[in-house]
PDB file of C-alpha atoms in Angstrom:
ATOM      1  CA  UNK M   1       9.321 -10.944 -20.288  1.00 95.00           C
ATOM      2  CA  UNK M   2       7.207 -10.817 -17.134  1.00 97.00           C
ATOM      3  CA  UNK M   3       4.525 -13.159 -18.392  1.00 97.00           C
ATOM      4  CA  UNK M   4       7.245 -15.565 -20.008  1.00 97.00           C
ATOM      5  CA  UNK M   5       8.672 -15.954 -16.828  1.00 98.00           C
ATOM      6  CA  UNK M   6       5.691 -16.676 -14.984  1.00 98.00           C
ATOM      7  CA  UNK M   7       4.485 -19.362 -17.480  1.00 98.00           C
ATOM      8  CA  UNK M   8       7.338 -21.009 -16.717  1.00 97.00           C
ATOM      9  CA  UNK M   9       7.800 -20.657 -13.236  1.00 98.00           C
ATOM     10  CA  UNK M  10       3.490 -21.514 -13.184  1.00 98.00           C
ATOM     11  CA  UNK M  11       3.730 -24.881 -14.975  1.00 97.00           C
ATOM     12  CA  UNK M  12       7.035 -26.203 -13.203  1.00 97.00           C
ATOM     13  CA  UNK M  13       6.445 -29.477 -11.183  1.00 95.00           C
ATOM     14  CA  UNK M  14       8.765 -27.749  -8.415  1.00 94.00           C
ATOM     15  CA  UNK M  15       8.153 -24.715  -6.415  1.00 93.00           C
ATOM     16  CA  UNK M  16      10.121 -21.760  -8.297  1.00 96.00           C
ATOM     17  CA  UNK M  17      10.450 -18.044  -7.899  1.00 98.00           C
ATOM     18  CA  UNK M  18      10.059 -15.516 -10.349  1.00 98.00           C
ATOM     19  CA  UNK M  19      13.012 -12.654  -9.528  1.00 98.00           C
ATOM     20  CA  UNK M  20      12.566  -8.981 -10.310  1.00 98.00           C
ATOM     21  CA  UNK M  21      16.535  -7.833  -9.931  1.00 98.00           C
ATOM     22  CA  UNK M  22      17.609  -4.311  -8.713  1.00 98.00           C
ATOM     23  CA  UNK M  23      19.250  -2.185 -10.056  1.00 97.00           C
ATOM     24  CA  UNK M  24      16.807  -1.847 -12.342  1.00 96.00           C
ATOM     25  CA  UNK M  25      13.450  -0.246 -13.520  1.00 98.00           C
ATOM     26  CA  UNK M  26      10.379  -1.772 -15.460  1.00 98.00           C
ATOM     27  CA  UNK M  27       8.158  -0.589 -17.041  1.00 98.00           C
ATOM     28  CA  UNK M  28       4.771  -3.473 -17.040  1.00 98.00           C
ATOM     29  CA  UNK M  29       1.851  -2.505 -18.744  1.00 97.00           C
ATOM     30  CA  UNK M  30      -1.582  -4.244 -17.149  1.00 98.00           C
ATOM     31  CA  UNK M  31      -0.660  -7.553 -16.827  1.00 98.00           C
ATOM     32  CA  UNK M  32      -2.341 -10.876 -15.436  1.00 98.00           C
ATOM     33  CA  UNK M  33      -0.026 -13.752 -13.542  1.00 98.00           C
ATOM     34  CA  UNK M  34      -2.980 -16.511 -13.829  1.00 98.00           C
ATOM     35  CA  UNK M  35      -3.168 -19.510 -12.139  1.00 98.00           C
ATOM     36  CA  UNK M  36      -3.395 -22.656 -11.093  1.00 98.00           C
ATOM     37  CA  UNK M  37       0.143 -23.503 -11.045  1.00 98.00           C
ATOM     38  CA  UNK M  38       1.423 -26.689 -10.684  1.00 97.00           C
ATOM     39  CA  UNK M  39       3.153 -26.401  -7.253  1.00 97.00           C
ATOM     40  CA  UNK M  40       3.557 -22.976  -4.968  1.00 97.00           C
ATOM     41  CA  UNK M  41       5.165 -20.156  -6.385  1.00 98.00           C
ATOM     42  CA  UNK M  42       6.833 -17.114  -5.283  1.00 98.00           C
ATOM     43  CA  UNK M  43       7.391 -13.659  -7.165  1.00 98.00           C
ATOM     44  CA  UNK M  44      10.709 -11.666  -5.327  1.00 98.00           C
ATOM     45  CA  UNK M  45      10.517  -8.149  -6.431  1.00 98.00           C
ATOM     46  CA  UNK M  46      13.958  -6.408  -5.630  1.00 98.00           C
ATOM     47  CA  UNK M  47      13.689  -3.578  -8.481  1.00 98.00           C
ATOM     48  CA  UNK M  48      11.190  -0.960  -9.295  1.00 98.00           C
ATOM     49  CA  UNK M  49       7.964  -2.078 -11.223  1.00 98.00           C
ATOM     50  CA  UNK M  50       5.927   1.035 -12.509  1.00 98.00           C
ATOM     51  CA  UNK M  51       2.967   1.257 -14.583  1.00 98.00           C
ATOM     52  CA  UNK M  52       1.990   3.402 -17.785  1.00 97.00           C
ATOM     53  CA  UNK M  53       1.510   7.126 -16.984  1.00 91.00           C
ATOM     54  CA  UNK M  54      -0.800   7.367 -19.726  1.00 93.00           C
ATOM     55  CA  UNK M  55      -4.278   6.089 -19.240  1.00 94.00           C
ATOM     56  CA  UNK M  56      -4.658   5.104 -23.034  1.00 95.00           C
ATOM     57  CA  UNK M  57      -2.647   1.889 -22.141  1.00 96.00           C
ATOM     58  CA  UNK M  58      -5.528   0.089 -20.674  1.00 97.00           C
ATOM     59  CA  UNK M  59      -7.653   0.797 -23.754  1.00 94.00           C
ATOM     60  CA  UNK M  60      -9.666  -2.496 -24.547  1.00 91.00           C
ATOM     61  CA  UNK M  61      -8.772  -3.602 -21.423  1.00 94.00           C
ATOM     62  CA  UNK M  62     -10.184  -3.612 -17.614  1.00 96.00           C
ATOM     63  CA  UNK M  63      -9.323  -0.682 -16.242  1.00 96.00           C
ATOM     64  CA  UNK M  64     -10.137  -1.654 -12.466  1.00 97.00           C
ATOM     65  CA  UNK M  65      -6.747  -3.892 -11.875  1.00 97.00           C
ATOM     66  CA  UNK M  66      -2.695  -3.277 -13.342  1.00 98.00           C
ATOM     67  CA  UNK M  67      -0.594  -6.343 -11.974  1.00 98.00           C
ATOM     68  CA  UNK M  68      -3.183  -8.822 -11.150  1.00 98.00           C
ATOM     69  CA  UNK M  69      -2.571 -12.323  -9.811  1.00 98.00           C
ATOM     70  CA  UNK M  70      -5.933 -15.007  -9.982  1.00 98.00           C
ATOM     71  CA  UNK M  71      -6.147 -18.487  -9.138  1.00 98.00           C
ATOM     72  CA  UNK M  72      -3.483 -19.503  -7.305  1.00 98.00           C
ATOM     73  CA  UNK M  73      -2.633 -21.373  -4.280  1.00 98.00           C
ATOM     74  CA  UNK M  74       0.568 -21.007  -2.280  1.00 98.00           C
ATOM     75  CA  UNK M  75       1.716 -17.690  -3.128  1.00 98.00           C
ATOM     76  CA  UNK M  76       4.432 -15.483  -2.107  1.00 98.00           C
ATOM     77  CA  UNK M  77       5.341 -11.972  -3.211  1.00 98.00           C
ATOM     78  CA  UNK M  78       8.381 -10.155  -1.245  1.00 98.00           C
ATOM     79  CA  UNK M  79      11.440  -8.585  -1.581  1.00 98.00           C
ATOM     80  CA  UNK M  80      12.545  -5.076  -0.786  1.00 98.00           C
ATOM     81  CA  UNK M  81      11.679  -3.516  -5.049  1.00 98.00           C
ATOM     82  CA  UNK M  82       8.796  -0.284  -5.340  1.00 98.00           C
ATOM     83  CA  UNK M  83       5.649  -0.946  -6.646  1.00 98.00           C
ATOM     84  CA  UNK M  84       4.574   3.017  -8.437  1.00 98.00           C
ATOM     85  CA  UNK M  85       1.550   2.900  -9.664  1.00 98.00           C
ATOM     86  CA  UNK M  86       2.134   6.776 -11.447  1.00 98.00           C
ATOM     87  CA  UNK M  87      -1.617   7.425 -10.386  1.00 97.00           C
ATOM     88  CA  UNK M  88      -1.349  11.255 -10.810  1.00 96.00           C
ATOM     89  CA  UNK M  89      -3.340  11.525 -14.327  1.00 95.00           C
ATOM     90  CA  UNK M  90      -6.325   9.040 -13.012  1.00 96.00           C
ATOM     91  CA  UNK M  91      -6.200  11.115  -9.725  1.00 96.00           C
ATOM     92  CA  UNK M  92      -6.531  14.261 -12.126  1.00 95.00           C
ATOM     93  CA  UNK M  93      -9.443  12.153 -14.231  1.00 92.00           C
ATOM     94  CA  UNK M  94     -10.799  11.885 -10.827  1.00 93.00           C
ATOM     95  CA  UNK M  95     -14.594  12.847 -10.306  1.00 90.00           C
ATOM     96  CA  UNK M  96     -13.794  13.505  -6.885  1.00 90.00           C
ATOM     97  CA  UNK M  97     -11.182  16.071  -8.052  1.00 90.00           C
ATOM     98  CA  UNK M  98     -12.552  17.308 -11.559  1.00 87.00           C
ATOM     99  CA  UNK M  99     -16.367  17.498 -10.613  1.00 84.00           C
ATOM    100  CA  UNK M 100     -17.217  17.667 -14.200  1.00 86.00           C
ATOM    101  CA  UNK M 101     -15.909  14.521 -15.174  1.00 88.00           C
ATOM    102  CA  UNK M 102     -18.419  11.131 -15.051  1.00 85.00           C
ATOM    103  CA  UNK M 103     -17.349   8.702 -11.924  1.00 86.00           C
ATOM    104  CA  UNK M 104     -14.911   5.865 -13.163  1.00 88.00           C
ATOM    105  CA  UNK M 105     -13.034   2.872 -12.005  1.00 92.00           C
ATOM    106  CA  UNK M 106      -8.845   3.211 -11.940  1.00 96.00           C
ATOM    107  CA  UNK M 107      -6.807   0.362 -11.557  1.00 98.00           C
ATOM    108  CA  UNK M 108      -5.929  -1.649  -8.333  1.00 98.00           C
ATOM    109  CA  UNK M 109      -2.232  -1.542  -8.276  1.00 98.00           C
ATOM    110  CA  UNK M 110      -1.963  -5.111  -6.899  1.00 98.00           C
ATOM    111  CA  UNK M 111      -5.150  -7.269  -7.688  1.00 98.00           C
ATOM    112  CA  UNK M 112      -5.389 -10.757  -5.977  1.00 98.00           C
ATOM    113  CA  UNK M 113      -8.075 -12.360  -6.349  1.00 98.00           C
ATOM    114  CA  UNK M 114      -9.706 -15.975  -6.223  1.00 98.00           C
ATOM    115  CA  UNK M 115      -6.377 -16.978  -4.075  1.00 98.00           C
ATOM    116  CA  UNK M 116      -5.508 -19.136  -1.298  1.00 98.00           C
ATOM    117  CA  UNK M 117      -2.470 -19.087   1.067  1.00 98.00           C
ATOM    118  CA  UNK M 118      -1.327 -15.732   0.062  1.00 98.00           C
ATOM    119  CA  UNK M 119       1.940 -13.825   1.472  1.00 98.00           C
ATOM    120  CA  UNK M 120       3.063 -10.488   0.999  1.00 98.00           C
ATOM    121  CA  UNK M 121       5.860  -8.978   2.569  1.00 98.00           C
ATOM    122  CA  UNK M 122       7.943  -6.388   2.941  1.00 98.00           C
ATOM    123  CA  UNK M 123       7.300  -4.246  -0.835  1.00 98.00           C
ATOM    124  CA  UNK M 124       6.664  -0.461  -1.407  1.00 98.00           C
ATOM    125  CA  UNK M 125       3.745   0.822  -3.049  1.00 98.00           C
ATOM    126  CA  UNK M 126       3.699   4.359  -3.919  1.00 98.00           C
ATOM    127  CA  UNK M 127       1.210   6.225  -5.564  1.00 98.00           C
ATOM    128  CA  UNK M 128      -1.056   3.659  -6.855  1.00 98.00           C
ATOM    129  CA  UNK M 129      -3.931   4.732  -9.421  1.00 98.00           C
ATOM    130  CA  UNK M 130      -6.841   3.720  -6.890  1.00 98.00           C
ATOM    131  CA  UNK M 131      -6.116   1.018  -4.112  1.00 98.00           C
ATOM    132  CA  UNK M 132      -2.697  -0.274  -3.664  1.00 98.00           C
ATOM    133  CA  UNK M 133      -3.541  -3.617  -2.861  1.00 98.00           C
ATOM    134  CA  UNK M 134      -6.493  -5.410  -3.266  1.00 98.00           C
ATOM    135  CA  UNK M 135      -7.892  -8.728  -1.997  1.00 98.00           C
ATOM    136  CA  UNK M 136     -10.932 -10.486  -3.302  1.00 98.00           C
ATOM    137  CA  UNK M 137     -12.592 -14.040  -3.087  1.00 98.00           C
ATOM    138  CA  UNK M 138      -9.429 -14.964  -1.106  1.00 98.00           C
ATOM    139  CA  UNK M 139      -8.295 -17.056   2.087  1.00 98.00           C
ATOM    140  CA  UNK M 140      -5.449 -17.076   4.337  1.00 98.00           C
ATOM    141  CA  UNK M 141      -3.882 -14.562   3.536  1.00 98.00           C
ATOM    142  CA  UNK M 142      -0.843 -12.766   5.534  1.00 98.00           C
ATOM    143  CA  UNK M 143       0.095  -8.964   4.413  1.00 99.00           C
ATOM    144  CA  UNK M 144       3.860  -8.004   6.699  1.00 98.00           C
ATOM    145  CA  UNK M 145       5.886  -4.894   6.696  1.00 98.00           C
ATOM    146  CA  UNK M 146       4.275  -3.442   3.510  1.00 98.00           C
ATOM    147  CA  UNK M 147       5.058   0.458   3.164  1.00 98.00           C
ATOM    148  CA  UNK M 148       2.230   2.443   1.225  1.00 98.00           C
ATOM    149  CA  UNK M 149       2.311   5.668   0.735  1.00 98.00           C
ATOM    150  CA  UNK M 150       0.236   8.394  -2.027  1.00 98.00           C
ATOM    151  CA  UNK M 151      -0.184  12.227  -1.293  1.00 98.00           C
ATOM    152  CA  UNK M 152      -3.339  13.126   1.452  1.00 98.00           C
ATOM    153  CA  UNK M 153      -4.952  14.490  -1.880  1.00 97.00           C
ATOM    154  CA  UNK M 154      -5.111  11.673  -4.017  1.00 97.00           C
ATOM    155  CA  UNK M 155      -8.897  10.043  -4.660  1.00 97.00           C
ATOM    156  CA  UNK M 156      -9.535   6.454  -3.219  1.00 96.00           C
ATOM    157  CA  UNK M 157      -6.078   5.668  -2.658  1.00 98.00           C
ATOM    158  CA  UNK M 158      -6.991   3.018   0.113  1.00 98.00           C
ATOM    159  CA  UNK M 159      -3.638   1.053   1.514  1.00 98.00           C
ATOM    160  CA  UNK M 160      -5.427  -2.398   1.703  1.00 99.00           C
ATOM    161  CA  UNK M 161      -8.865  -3.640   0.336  1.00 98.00           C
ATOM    162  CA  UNK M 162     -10.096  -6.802   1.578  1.00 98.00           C
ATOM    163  CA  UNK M 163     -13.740  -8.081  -0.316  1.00 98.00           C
ATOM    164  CA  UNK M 164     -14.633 -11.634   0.379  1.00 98.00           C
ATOM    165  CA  UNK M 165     -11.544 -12.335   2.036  1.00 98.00           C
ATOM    166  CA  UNK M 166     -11.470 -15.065   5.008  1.00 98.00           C
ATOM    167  CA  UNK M 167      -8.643 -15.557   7.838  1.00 98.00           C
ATOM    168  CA  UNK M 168      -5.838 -12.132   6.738  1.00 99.00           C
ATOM    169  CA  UNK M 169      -3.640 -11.077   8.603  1.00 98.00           C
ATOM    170  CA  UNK M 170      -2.288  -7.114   8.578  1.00 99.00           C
ATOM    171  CA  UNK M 171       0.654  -6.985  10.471  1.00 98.00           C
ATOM    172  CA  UNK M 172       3.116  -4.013  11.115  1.00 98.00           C
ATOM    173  CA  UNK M 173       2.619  -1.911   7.717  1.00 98.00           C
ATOM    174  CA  UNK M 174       3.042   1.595   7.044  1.00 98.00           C
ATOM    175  CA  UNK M 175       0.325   3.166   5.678  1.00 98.00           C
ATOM    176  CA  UNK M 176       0.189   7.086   4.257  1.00 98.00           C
ATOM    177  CA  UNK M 177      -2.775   7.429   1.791  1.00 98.00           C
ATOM    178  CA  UNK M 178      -5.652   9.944   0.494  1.00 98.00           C
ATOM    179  CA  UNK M 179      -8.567   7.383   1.572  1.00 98.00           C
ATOM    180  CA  UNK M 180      -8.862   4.133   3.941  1.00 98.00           C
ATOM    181  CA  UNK M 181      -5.323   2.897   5.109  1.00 98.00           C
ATOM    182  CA  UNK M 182      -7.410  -0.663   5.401  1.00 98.00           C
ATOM    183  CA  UNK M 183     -10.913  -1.377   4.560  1.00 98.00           C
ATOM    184  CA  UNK M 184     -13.322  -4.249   4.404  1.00 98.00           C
ATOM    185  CA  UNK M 185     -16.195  -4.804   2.813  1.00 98.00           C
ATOM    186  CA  UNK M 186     -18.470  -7.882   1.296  1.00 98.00           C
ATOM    187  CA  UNK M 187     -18.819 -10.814   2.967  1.00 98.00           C
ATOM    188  CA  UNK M 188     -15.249 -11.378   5.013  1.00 98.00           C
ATOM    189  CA  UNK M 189     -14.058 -12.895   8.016  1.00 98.00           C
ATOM    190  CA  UNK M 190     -11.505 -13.689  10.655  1.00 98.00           C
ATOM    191  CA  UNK M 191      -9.660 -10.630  10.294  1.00 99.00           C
ATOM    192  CA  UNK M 192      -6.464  -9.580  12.754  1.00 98.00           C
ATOM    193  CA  UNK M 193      -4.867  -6.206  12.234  1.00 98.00           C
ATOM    194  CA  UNK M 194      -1.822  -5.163  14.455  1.00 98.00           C
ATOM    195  CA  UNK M 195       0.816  -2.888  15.147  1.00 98.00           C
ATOM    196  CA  UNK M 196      -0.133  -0.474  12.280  1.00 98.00           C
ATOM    197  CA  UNK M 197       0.747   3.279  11.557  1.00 98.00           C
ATOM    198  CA  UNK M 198      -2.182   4.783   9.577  1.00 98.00           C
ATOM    199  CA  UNK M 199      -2.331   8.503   8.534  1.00 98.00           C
ATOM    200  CA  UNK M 200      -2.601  10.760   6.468  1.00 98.00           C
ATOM    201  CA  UNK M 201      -5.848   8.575   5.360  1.00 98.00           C
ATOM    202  CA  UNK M 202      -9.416   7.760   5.913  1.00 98.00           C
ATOM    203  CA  UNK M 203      -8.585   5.303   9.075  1.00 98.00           C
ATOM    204  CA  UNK M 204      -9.542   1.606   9.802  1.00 98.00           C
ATOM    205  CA  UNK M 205     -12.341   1.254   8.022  1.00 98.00           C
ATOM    206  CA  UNK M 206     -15.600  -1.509   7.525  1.00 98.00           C
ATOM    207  CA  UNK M 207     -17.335  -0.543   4.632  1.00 97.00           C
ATOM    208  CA  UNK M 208     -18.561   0.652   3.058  1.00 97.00           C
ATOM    209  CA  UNK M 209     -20.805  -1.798   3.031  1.00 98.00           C
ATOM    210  CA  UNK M 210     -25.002  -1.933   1.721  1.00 96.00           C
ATOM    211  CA  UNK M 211     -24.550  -0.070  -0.998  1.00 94.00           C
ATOM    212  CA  UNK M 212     -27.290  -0.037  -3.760  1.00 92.00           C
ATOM    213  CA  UNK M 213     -28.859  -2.687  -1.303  1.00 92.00           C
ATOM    214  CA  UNK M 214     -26.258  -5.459  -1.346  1.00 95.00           C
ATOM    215  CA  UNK M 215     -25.901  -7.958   1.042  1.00 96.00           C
ATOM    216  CA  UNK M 216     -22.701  -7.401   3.518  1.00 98.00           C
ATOM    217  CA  UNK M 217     -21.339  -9.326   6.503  1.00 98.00           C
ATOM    218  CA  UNK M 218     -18.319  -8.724   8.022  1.00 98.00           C
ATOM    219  CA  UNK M 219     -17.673 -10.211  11.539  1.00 98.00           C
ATOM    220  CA  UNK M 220     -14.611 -11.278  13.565  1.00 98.00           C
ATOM    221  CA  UNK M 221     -12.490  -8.156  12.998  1.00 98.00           C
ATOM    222  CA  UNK M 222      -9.841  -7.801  15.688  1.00 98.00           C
ATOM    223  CA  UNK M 223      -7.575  -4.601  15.032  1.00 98.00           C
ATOM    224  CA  UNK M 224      -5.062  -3.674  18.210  1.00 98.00           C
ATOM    225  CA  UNK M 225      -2.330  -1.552  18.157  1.00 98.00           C
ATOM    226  CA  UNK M 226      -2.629   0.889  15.938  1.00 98.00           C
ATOM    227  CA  UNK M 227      -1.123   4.387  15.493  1.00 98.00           C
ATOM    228  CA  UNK M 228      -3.239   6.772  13.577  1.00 98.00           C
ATOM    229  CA  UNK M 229      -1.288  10.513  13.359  1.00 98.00           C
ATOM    230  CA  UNK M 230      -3.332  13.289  11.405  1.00 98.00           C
ATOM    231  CA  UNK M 231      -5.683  10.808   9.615  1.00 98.00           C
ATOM    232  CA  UNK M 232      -9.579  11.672   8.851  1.00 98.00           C
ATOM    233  CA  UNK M 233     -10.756   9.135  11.470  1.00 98.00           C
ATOM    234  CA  UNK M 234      -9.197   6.230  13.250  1.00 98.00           C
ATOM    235  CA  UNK M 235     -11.512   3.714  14.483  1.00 98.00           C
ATOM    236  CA  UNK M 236     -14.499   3.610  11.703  1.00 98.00           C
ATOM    237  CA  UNK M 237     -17.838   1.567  10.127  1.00 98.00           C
ATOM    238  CA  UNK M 238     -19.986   2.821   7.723  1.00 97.00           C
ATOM    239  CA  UNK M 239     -23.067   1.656   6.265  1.00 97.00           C
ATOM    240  CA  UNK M 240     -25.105   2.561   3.359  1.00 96.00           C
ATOM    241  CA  UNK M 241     -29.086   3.093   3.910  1.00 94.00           C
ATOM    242  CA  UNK M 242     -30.724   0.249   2.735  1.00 92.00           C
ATOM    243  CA  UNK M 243     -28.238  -2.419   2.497  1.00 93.00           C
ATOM    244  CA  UNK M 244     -28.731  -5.668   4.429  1.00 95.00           C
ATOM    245  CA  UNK M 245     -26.673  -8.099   6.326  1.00 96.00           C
ATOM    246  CA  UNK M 246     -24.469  -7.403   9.450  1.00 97.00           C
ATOM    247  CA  UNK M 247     -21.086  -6.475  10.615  1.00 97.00           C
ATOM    248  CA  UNK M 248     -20.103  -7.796  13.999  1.00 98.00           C
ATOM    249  CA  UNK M 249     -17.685  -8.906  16.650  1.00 98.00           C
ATOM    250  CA  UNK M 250     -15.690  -5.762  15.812  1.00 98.00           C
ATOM    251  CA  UNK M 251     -13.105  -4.896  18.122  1.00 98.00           C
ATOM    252  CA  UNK M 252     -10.352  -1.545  18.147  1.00 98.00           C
ATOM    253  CA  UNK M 253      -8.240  -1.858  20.876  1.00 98.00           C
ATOM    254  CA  UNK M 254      -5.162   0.041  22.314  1.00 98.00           C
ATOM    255  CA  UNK M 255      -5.616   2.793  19.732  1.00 98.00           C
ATOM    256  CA  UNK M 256      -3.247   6.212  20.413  1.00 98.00           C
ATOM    257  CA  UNK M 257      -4.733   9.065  17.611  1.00 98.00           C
ATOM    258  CA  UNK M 258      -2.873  12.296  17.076  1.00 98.00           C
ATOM    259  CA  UNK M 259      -4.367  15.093  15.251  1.00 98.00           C
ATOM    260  CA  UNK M 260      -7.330  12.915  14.464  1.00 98.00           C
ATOM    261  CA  UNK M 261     -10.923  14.682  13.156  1.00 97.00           C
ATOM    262  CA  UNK M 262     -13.166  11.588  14.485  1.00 98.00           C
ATOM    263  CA  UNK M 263     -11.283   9.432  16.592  1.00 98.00           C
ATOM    264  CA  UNK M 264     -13.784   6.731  16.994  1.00 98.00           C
ATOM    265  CA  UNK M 265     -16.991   7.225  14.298  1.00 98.00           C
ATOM    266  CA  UNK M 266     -20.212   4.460  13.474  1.00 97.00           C
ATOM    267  CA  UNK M 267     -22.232   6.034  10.475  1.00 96.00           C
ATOM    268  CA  UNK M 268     -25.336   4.342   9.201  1.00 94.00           C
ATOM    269  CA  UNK M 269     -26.121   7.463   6.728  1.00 94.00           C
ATOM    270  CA  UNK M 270     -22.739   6.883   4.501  1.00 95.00           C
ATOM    271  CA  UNK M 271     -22.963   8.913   1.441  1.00 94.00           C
ATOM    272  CA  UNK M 272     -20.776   8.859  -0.717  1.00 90.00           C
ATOM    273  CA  UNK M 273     -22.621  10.573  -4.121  1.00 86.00           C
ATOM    274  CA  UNK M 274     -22.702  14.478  -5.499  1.00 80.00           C
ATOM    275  CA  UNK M 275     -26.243  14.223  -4.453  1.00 85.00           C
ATOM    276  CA  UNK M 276     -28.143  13.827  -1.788  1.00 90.00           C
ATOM    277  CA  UNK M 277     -29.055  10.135  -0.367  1.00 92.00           C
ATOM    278  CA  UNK M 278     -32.548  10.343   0.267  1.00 89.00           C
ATOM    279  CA  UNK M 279     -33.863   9.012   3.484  1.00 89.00           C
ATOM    280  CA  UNK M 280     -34.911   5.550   3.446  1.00 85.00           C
TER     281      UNK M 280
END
């Protein structure tokens, strides 16, 4: 039903919207919205969407994204509907949490990527499998009033990802996770963050970035306003050893932290393995 109705909102000559109605609860399975469309196109989400709570539904498929939206330009997704990802058997597959089990990738609970004039506004996430919203090889894109929220427990539960992603805007969201409430990583840009409530979580975050030697450059960050109450850190960049590239013109400004381990913290030495980084 989902994908029938985006087909033919997608290939209308007029800008349509795709309605999710409340009331009402839906269960998706790991879906793709893909694009181009023929004219701008907006998704209202008034019910609750939630995923499979068994992993076995993304057998044969990618694993690393559940609603995913690609190739589009002019897109809108609001409305007042829950987005529940149902992460708590990945978090339990975890590595991080079961030690004995091998490191890998849980799905994205809101995937955009290879977008342009993006909008999201106003939708719950809760619980997502890994990051609750993810942007990638994207531009212009504005995220408003989002609530996010997953228990201070669960594994790499960041709010907002942004990877390749120039001119976003992160304005007043909500944002209660087990890892980053925002971070930003790859090569990304133009970047304004304000009035934002962050904790529990990992803080503000650039980076990771270098890892296994990549290139990274992040510049033009400006993040003001921002309330971060008994979160890991507040203010934070890390860096893998041996990456290259650059993050600069970084600026946190009028932060207030509460109950806040490292306020303000620049590590070059991020390690983020069971063993050991060696020096390098």
């Amino acid at each position: 039903a989902f994908e029938k109705a985006w087909k033919a909102a997608c290939n209308s000559s007029s800008k349509e919207e795709v309605v999710v109605p409340s009331g009402n609860t839906f269960l998706v399975n790991p879906t793709t919205f893909p694009g181009p469309c023929r004219s701008a196109i907006s998704v209202k989400i008034e019910g609750r969407i939630v995923a499979p709570s068994q992993i076995s539904a993304w057998k044969k498929r990618d694993t690393s994204m559940w609603l995913t939206f690609a190739n589009i330009s002019s897109l809108t997704i609001y409305g007042s509907g829950i987005i529940d990802g149902q992460g708590l058997l990945w978090w339990n597959n975890s590595c991080k949490i079961n030690k004995t089990n091998p490191c890998s990738r849980a799905p994205t609970a809101m995937h955009i990527g290879n977008c342009t004039d993006v909008g999201i506004r106003q939708l719950q996430f809760v619980n997502s499998q890994q990051i609750h919203v993810g942007i990638f090889y994207s531009s212009n894109v504005q995220l408003t009033g989002l609530q996010i929220k997953a228990p201070e427990d669960s594994p790499n539960t960041d709010g907002i990802h942004l990877d390749y992603v120039n001119n976003a805007k992160i304005h007043n969201c909500d944002i209660q996770t087990g890892d980053d409430c925002i971070s930003i990583t790859g090569v990304t840009s133009n970047v304004d963050i304000q009035n934002i409530k962050c904790g529990p979580g990992h803080g503000i975050s650039i980076g990771s970035l270098g890892e296994h030697g990549e290139i990274s450059q992040v510049e033009k960050i400006n993040v003001q306003e921002v309330v971060f109450n008994g979160s890991q850190n507040g203010a934070r960049i890390k860096t893998w050893q041996g990456g290259l590239g650059y993050a600069q013109q970084i600026m946190f400004a009028n932060m207030i932290v509460n109950n806040v381990s490292n306020p303000i913290i620049i590590d070059q030495y991020y390690c983020d393995i069971s063993t050991p980084c060696q020096p390098q």
